[in-house]
Short mmCIF file of C-alpha atoms and ligand atoms in Angstrom, two decimals:
data_model
loop_
_atom_site.label_atom_id
_atom_site.label_comp_id
_atom_site.label_asym_id
_atom_site.label_seq_id
_atom_site.Cartn_x
_atom_site.Cartn_y
_atom_site.Cartn_z
CA UNK A 1 119.68 -12.00 169.82
CA UNK A 2 122.91 -10.07 170.23
CA UNK A 3 125.41 -10.55 167.44
CA UNK A 4 129.05 -9.72 168.17
CA UNK A 5 131.09 -7.66 165.71
CA UNK A 6 133.96 -10.12 165.69
CA UNK A 7 134.26 -13.89 165.84
CA UNK A 8 136.84 -16.66 165.51
CA UNK A 9 137.47 -18.30 162.13
CA UNK A 10 139.96 -20.64 160.46
CA UNK A 11 141.34 -18.99 157.32
CA UNK A 12 143.34 -20.58 154.48
CA UNK A 13 145.55 -17.80 153.10
CA UNK A 14 146.79 -20.08 150.36
CA UNK A 15 146.78 -23.75 149.42
CA UNK A 16 148.94 -25.84 151.75
CA UNK A 17 149.93 -22.80 153.84
CA UNK A 18 149.44 -22.87 157.60
CA UNK A 19 145.80 -22.23 158.46
CA UNK A 20 145.27 -19.13 160.63
CA UNK A 21 142.88 -19.27 163.58
CA UNK A 22 142.02 -15.65 164.24
CA UNK A 23 139.36 -13.03 164.83
CA UNK A 24 137.49 -11.70 161.80
CA UNK A 25 134.37 -9.54 161.39
CA UNK A 26 130.99 -11.27 161.60
CA UNK A 27 129.49 -11.14 158.07
CA UNK A 28 126.15 -9.42 157.38
CA UNK A 29 123.46 -11.33 155.47
CA UNK A 30 122.23 -9.94 152.15
CA UNK A 31 118.48 -9.57 151.42
CA UNK A 32 118.04 -13.28 150.47
CA UNK A 33 120.45 -14.69 153.06
CA UNK A 34 120.49 -15.84 156.67
CA UNK A 35 123.22 -15.59 159.30
CA UNK A 36 123.67 -18.76 161.33
CA UNK A 37 125.52 -18.99 164.63
CA UNK A 38 127.36 -22.23 163.88
CA UNK A 39 127.55 -24.41 167.00
CA UNK A 40 129.20 -27.47 165.43
CA UNK A 41 130.85 -28.09 162.08
CA UNK A 42 131.90 -31.42 160.63
CA UNK A 43 135.26 -31.81 158.89
CA UNK A 44 134.86 -33.50 155.50
CA UNK A 45 137.73 -34.83 153.38
CA UNK A 46 136.55 -32.27 150.80
CA UNK A 47 137.79 -29.54 153.18
CA UNK A 48 141.24 -31.10 153.00
CA UNK A 49 141.07 -31.17 149.16
CA UNK A 50 140.08 -27.45 149.24
CA UNK A 51 143.00 -26.50 151.50
CA UNK A 52 145.46 -28.52 149.40
CA UNK A 53 143.98 -27.21 146.14
CA UNK A 54 144.26 -30.66 144.56
CA UNK A 55 141.08 -30.54 142.44
CA UNK A 56 140.74 -28.90 138.99
CA UNK A 57 138.39 -26.26 140.47
CA UNK A 58 139.69 -23.05 142.01
CA UNK A 59 138.79 -21.95 145.52
CA UNK A 60 138.14 -18.42 146.77
CA UNK A 61 141.21 -16.64 148.16
CA UNK A 62 141.52 -16.14 151.93
CA UNK A 63 138.97 -18.89 152.28
CA UNK A 64 137.09 -19.91 155.41
CA UNK A 65 136.44 -23.61 154.73
CA UNK A 66 133.78 -25.97 156.06
CA UNK A 67 130.37 -27.10 154.79
CA UNK A 68 128.73 -29.17 157.52
CA UNK A 69 127.65 -26.44 159.93
CA UNK A 70 124.71 -26.77 162.31
CA UNK A 71 123.48 -23.90 164.44
CA UNK A 72 120.88 -21.26 165.21
CA UNK A 73 119.60 -18.52 162.88
CA UNK A 74 120.50 -15.11 164.36
CA UNK A 75 119.60 -12.74 161.50
CA UNK A 76 117.64 -12.90 158.24
CA UNK A 77 117.69 -10.62 155.17
CA UNK A 78 114.67 -8.45 154.38
CA UNK A 79 113.36 -10.77 151.64
CA UNK A 80 113.47 -13.90 153.79
CA UNK A 81 110.08 -15.13 154.99
CA UNK A 82 110.30 -18.89 155.42
CA UNK A 83 112.95 -19.02 158.10
CA UNK A 84 113.07 -17.06 161.35
CA UNK A 85 115.55 -15.93 163.98
CA UNK A 86 115.82 -18.73 166.57
CA UNK A 87 115.20 -21.57 164.06
CA UNK A 88 117.81 -24.34 163.93
CA UNK A 89 119.43 -24.58 160.52
CA UNK A 90 122.43 -25.94 158.70
CA UNK A 91 124.85 -24.81 156.02
CA UNK A 92 125.66 -27.51 153.50
CA UNK A 93 128.00 -27.75 150.50
CA UNK A 94 125.50 -26.16 148.12
CA UNK A 95 125.21 -22.64 149.55
CA UNK A 96 123.21 -21.20 146.67
CA UNK A 97 122.22 -21.74 143.04
CA UNK A 98 120.71 -19.57 140.29
CA UNK A 99 117.22 -21.06 140.49
CA UNK A 100 116.61 -20.45 136.78
CA UNK A 101 118.78 -22.85 134.75
CA UNK A 102 117.43 -26.16 133.45
CA UNK A 103 119.15 -28.06 136.28
CA UNK A 104 117.71 -25.84 139.03
CA UNK A 105 114.28 -26.05 137.43
CA UNK A 106 114.50 -29.85 137.43
CA UNK A 107 115.54 -30.06 141.09
CA UNK A 108 119.13 -30.87 140.13
CA UNK A 109 120.56 -27.73 141.70
CA UNK A 110 123.99 -29.27 142.49
CA UNK A 111 124.52 -29.25 138.70
CA UNK A 112 123.84 -25.48 138.41
CA UNK A 113 126.82 -23.81 136.72
CA UNK A 114 126.43 -20.77 138.99
CA UNK A 115 126.24 -22.80 142.21
CA UNK A 116 127.92 -21.27 145.27
CA UNK A 117 129.89 -23.84 147.23
CA UNK A 118 130.29 -23.39 151.01
CA UNK A 119 133.89 -23.48 152.19
CA UNK A 120 135.11 -23.48 148.58
CA UNK A 121 133.83 -20.60 146.39
CA UNK A 122 132.20 -18.78 149.35
CA UNK A 123 133.17 -18.74 153.03
CA UNK A 124 131.91 -21.75 154.96
CA UNK A 125 131.42 -23.06 158.45
CA UNK A 126 134.87 -22.99 160.06
CA UNK A 127 133.72 -19.80 161.79
CA UNK A 128 131.22 -18.96 164.50
CA UNK A 129 128.82 -17.05 162.23
CA UNK A 130 128.26 -18.14 158.62
CA UNK A 131 126.00 -17.06 155.78
CA UNK A 132 123.75 -19.17 153.59
CA UNK A 133 121.15 -18.42 150.95
CA UNK A 134 117.79 -18.81 152.70
CA UNK A 135 116.34 -21.15 150.07
CA UNK A 136 119.25 -23.55 150.46
CA UNK A 137 119.92 -23.74 154.20
CA UNK A 138 118.83 -27.02 155.74
CA UNK A 139 115.99 -26.95 158.28
CA UNK A 140 116.94 -28.78 161.46
CA UNK A 141 114.26 -29.90 163.92
CA UNK A 142 114.77 -28.37 167.39
CA UNK A 143 114.95 -31.80 169.07
CA UNK A 144 117.96 -32.88 166.95
CA UNK A 145 121.36 -32.54 168.65
CA UNK A 146 123.46 -30.05 166.68
CA UNK A 147 126.73 -32.00 167.09
CA UNK A 148 125.45 -35.35 165.77
CA UNK A 149 123.46 -33.80 162.93
CA UNK A 150 126.34 -31.70 161.55
CA UNK A 151 127.85 -34.61 159.51
CA UNK A 152 124.45 -35.28 157.95
CA UNK A 153 124.71 -31.90 156.15
CA UNK A 154 127.29 -33.19 153.68
CA UNK A 155 128.22 -36.80 154.40
CA UNK A 156 124.67 -37.92 155.19
CA UNK A 157 123.00 -36.19 152.25
CA UNK A 158 125.70 -37.41 149.86
CA UNK A 159 125.59 -41.08 150.80
CA UNK A 160 121.80 -41.16 151.01
CA UNK A 161 121.63 -39.76 147.47
CA UNK A 162 124.31 -42.18 146.22
CA UNK A 163 122.39 -45.12 147.68
CA UNK A 164 119.22 -43.94 145.89
CA UNK A 165 121.23 -43.57 142.66
CA UNK A 166 122.47 -47.18 143.03
CA UNK A 167 118.92 -48.51 142.42
CA UNK A 168 119.55 -51.24 144.99
CA UNK A 169 116.39 -52.76 146.47
CA UNK A 170 115.72 -53.88 150.02
CA UNK A 171 117.39 -57.23 150.69
CA UNK A 172 120.14 -56.69 148.12
CA UNK A 173 123.81 -56.18 148.95
CA UNK A 174 125.80 -53.00 148.67
CA UNK A 175 129.60 -52.82 148.99
CA UNK A 176 130.70 -49.58 150.64
CA UNK A 177 134.30 -48.73 149.80
CA UNK A 178 135.86 -46.38 152.35
CA UNK A 179 133.30 -47.61 154.91
CA UNK A 180 135.31 -46.56 157.95
CA UNK A 181 135.53 -42.87 156.99
CA UNK A 182 133.08 -40.01 157.47
CA UNK A 183 130.91 -40.73 154.43
CA UNK A 184 131.32 -44.49 154.80
CA UNK A 185 130.17 -44.73 158.41
CA UNK A 186 126.98 -42.84 157.55
CA UNK A 187 126.54 -44.87 154.34
CA UNK A 188 126.39 -48.08 156.39
CA UNK A 189 123.66 -46.60 158.58
CA UNK A 190 121.58 -45.22 155.70
CA UNK A 191 121.96 -48.47 153.74
CA UNK A 192 120.72 -50.47 156.73
CA UNK A 193 117.82 -48.06 157.31
CA UNK A 194 116.88 -48.53 153.62
CA UNK A 195 116.85 -52.32 154.06
CA UNK A 196 120.10 -53.12 152.24
CA UNK A 197 122.77 -55.63 153.29
CA UNK A 198 126.21 -54.10 153.71
CA UNK A 199 129.74 -55.25 152.94
CA UNK A 200 132.14 -52.70 154.41
CA UNK A 201 135.52 -52.24 152.72
CA UNK A 202 138.30 -50.34 154.49
CA UNK A 203 141.36 -51.21 156.56
CA UNK A 204 142.53 -51.58 160.18
CA UNK A 205 141.05 -53.09 163.32
CA UNK A 206 139.46 -49.86 164.65
CA UNK A 207 137.46 -49.32 161.45
CA UNK A 208 136.66 -53.04 161.22
CA UNK A 209 135.21 -53.06 164.72
CA UNK A 210 133.24 -49.85 164.12
CA UNK A 211 131.78 -51.14 160.83
CA UNK A 212 130.78 -54.56 162.16
CA UNK A 213 129.92 -53.97 165.82
CA UNK A 214 128.82 -50.33 166.05
CA UNK A 215 127.32 -49.75 162.61
CA UNK A 216 126.05 -53.23 161.76
CA UNK A 217 127.72 -54.15 158.46
CA UNK A 218 127.42 -57.91 157.76
CA UNK A 219 130.94 -58.36 156.42
CA UNK A 220 134.20 -56.44 156.51
CA UNK A 221 136.79 -56.78 153.74
CA UNK A 222 140.22 -55.31 154.53
CA UNK A 223 141.56 -53.80 151.30
CA UNK A 224 145.11 -54.12 152.57
CA UNK A 225 144.86 -57.88 153.14
CA UNK A 226 144.54 -60.47 150.37
CA UNK A 227 142.60 -60.36 147.12
CA UNK A 228 139.73 -57.89 147.52
CA UNK A 229 137.88 -59.12 144.40
CA UNK A 230 137.95 -62.73 145.57
CA UNK A 231 137.03 -61.70 149.11
CA UNK A 232 133.96 -59.70 148.06
CA UNK A 233 132.84 -62.50 145.73
CA UNK A 234 133.25 -65.11 148.44
CA UNK A 235 130.87 -63.26 150.79
CA UNK A 236 128.26 -62.73 148.03
CA UNK A 237 127.78 -66.30 146.84
CA UNK A 238 130.36 -65.82 144.08
CA UNK A 239 128.28 -63.23 142.17
CA UNK A 240 129.49 -59.95 143.66
CA UNK A 241 127.64 -56.99 145.23
CA UNK A 242 124.45 -55.58 143.64
CA UNK A 243 125.99 -52.12 143.94
CA UNK A 244 129.33 -50.60 144.87
CA UNK A 245 129.48 -47.13 146.45
CA UNK A 246 133.01 -45.74 145.99
CA UNK A 247 133.85 -43.29 148.78
CA UNK A 248 137.61 -43.86 149.03
CA UNK A 249 140.17 -41.13 148.46
CA UNK A 250 142.46 -43.35 146.37
CA UNK A 251 142.32 -44.41 142.73
CA UNK A 252 142.74 -48.16 142.93
CA UNK A 253 139.20 -49.06 144.03
CA UNK A 254 137.82 -47.04 141.08
CA UNK A 255 139.60 -49.52 138.82
CA UNK A 256 138.71 -52.68 140.74
CA UNK A 257 135.02 -52.21 141.48
CA UNK A 258 133.75 -53.57 138.14
CA UNK A 259 135.40 -56.89 138.96
CA UNK A 260 133.33 -57.50 142.09
CA UNK A 261 130.11 -55.76 141.04
CA UNK A 262 127.33 -58.26 140.24
CA UNK A 263 126.02 -58.54 136.67
CA UNK A 264 123.31 -55.86 136.14
CA UNK A 265 124.83 -54.04 139.12
CA UNK A 266 125.68 -50.36 139.55
CA UNK A 267 128.94 -48.67 140.55
CA UNK A 268 128.40 -45.22 142.07
CA UNK A 269 131.48 -42.96 142.17
CA UNK A 270 131.39 -40.44 145.02
CA UNK A 271 134.94 -40.09 146.39
CA UNK A 272 137.13 -37.58 144.56
CA UNK A 273 140.78 -38.68 144.59
CA UNK A 274 142.72 -36.05 142.62
CA UNK A 275 143.74 -36.86 139.03
CA UNK A 276 142.19 -40.32 139.29
CA UNK A 277 140.41 -42.22 136.53
CA UNK A 278 137.63 -44.76 136.74
CA UNK A 279 138.10 -47.75 134.48
CA UNK A 280 136.57 -51.10 133.61
CA UNK A 281 137.17 -53.71 130.98
CA UNK A 282 134.74 -53.05 128.08
CA UNK A 283 133.91 -56.69 127.23
CA UNK A 284 132.73 -57.71 130.67
CA UNK A 285 131.05 -54.35 131.35
CA UNK A 286 128.92 -54.92 128.23
CA UNK A 287 128.08 -58.58 128.57
CA UNK A 288 127.44 -58.26 132.32
CA UNK A 289 125.44 -54.99 131.85
CA UNK A 290 127.31 -53.00 134.50
CA UNK A 291 126.31 -49.36 135.09
CA UNK A 292 129.01 -46.88 136.16
CA UNK A 293 127.87 -43.43 137.29
CA UNK A 294 128.76 -40.41 139.43
CA UNK A 295 126.75 -38.96 142.31
CA UNK A 296 127.24 -35.45 143.68
CA UNK A 297 125.77 -34.34 147.04
CA UNK A 298 121.96 -34.07 146.90
CA UNK A 299 119.20 -31.55 146.26
CA UNK A 300 117.01 -29.82 148.83
CA UNK A 301 114.52 -32.68 148.96
CA UNK A 302 117.33 -35.23 149.45
CA UNK A 303 118.54 -32.96 152.27
CA UNK A 304 115.21 -32.97 154.08
CA UNK A 305 114.81 -36.73 153.57
CA UNK A 306 118.32 -37.41 154.92
CA UNK A 307 117.58 -35.22 157.96
CA UNK A 308 114.28 -37.02 158.43
CA UNK A 309 116.02 -40.43 158.66
CA UNK A 310 118.26 -38.90 161.35
CA UNK A 311 115.38 -37.25 163.22
CA UNK A 312 113.56 -40.60 163.36
CA UNK A 313 116.55 -42.10 165.20
CA UNK A 314 117.64 -44.39 162.35
CA UNK A 315 121.12 -42.90 161.88
CA UNK A 316 123.57 -43.25 164.74
CA UNK A 317 127.12 -43.01 163.43
CA UNK A 318 129.96 -42.37 165.87
CA UNK A 319 131.68 -39.01 165.77
CA UNK A 320 134.48 -37.40 167.73
CA UNK A 321 134.32 -33.84 169.04
CA UNK A 322 137.22 -31.39 168.85
CA UNK A 323 137.50 -27.61 168.98
CA UNK A 324 137.40 -25.26 165.99
CA UNK A 325 140.96 -24.24 166.94
CA UNK A 326 142.09 -27.84 166.31
CA UNK A 327 141.27 -27.97 162.58
CA UNK A 328 144.88 -28.45 161.47
CA UNK A 329 145.27 -31.51 163.70
CA UNK A 330 142.09 -33.02 162.31
CA UNK A 331 143.38 -32.45 158.75
CA UNK A 332 146.56 -34.34 159.67
CA UNK A 333 144.56 -37.27 161.05
CA UNK A 334 142.34 -37.35 157.94
CA UNK A 335 145.38 -37.28 155.65
CA UNK A 336 146.81 -40.26 157.53
CA UNK A 337 143.51 -42.17 157.27
CA UNK A 338 143.26 -42.20 161.07
CA UNK A 339 139.73 -40.83 161.53
CA UNK A 340 137.22 -43.63 162.08
CA UNK A 341 133.86 -41.92 161.43
CA UNK A 342 133.70 -38.11 161.51
CA UNK A 343 135.29 -35.26 163.46
CA UNK A 344 132.90 -32.52 164.54
CA UNK A 345 134.32 -29.21 165.80
CA UNK A 346 132.73 -27.20 168.61
CA UNK A 347 132.99 -23.52 167.64
CA UNK A 348 132.58 -22.07 171.15
CA UNK A 349 135.78 -20.58 172.57
CA UNK A 350 134.80 -20.84 176.23
CA UNK A 351 135.04 -24.63 176.53
CA UNK A 352 138.47 -25.91 177.56
CA UNK A 353 137.82 -29.45 176.45
CA UNK A 354 140.71 -29.82 174.01
CA UNK A 355 140.37 -33.51 173.42
CA UNK A 356 143.13 -33.73 170.84
CA UNK A 357 145.72 -32.66 173.46
P1 LIG B 401 137.53 -39.96 154.94
O1 LIG B 401 138.98 -39.66 154.88
O2 LIG B 401 136.79 -39.76 156.21
O3 LIG B 401 137.26 -41.48 154.48
C1 LIG B 401 137.90 -42.09 153.40
C2 LIG B 401 138.06 -43.57 153.77
O4 LIG B 401 138.54 -44.27 152.62
C3 LIG B 401 139.05 -43.82 154.89
O5 LIG B 401 138.43 -44.55 155.95
C4 LIG B 401 140.15 -44.63 154.21
O6 LIG B 401 140.75 -45.60 155.08
C5 LIG B 401 139.38 -45.29 153.09
N1 LIG B 401 140.21 -45.79 151.99
C6 LIG B 401 141.36 -45.30 151.50
N2 LIG B 401 141.82 -46.08 150.49
C7 LIG B 401 140.93 -47.08 150.34
C8 LIG B 401 140.85 -48.22 149.49
N3 LIG B 401 141.79 -48.48 148.57
N4 LIG B 401 139.79 -49.04 149.62
C9 LIG B 401 138.84 -48.81 150.55
N5 LIG B 401 138.87 -47.76 151.40
C10 LIG B 401 139.90 -46.91 151.30
O7 LIG B 401 136.86 -39.08 153.76
P2 LIG B 401 135.32 -38.63 153.60
O8 LIG B 401 135.12 -37.33 154.30
O9 LIG B 401 134.44 -39.77 153.89
O10 LIG B 401 135.30 -38.26 152.03
C11 LIG B 401 135.55 -39.27 151.06
C12 LIG B 401 135.65 -38.69 149.67
O11 LIG B 401 134.35 -38.28 149.22
C13 LIG B 401 136.54 -37.45 149.53
O12 LIG B 401 137.28 -37.51 148.31
C14 LIG B 401 135.53 -36.31 149.47
O13 LIG B 401 136.02 -35.17 148.83
C15 LIG B 401 134.45 -36.98 148.66
N6 LIG B 401 133.11 -36.37 148.77
C16 LIG B 401 132.34 -36.41 147.65
C17 LIG B 401 131.07 -35.88 147.68
C18 LIG B 401 130.19 -35.95 146.48
O14 LIG B 401 129.16 -35.26 146.45
N7 LIG B 401 130.49 -36.75 145.47
C19 LIG B 401 130.58 -35.31 148.86
C20 LIG B 401 131.39 -35.30 149.99
C21 LIG B 401 132.66 -35.85 149.93
ZN1 LIG B 402 131.71 -32.73 152.38
#
């Protein structure tokens, strides 16, 4: 496979500065790494946080963002045996981890203190050729379309893990907050595939229609209309949802969820609004035995399980396709809450299909 010397990439020189779309050298994989020709990359709200620098965690300078990249392996380091040139593979948020700490040993590698984060502490997938540690890249079956599977590599893994962490059982009800976004649209599909009943919470008619008609949520609660606590209770027989998965990028739902979570229920925090706090009244949290927890991406087994749900045809969330050159426009739309589902960027430069105009 011929590998060019140069490629196109989107580079953040500094937080909130214009992003530069330009030619850069193609990186060379180290002994334990692979080089993937990224065909499609999803755009996660995390990428917007990284560009804005609004989290209490520093990014690499001159960063190439992105962490939902699906493509074809074009080179492998000399120590790599399990993955070959020509295999389909994906770069996810967790690019690498130490492998030796107590978290790595327990299969909790996202908690590794030396974890490398794609598109944050190391260059990610907003480029045509990206590097991942061989033990962490996701294996993608050849039959799976690389555009549709790209969002699974962060959004899919994350929501699948959060749903497992919620301890909800088949037949019970889960409220998905931020249901019309990238994580939310996939969360509805995974929840349904796992046998759960879904209440989607978001706003606007486009997201409402997508959640109810395309994705199959049973109820839609518009957070901008009326009393959300009363509305969730009224569609759950007055008791509330068995679990609440918080995916929104605003603080308010992190302070409301305990009021519409059912007694013995679980609130799983996943969205990361900057400087936000999660809160609940102590008395009712105790006497109603509410669990509040965080959930952070997933490990390598969660990754393969999430891909397996997709490969079996159970996950069909809508996505829109743009060009890698259009990243800034997609960031604007995400900031304005105007992306229903996910944007996936085609990294090829030959196509003239600039759908964003
Ligand atoms: P997105 O912008 O696609 O979706 C967010 C959705 O939340 C939008 O549809 C928006 O309308 C909705 N929303 C806003 N305010 C709301 C409210 N008050 N109530 C209900 N819905 C509301 O973003 P995304 O890519 O899905 O990412 C969501 C968040 O998850 C981001 O903060 C991202 O950084 C975080 N994230 C966390 C993890 C993790 O491992 N914990 C992994 C990936 C992303
Ligand atoms: Zn992400």
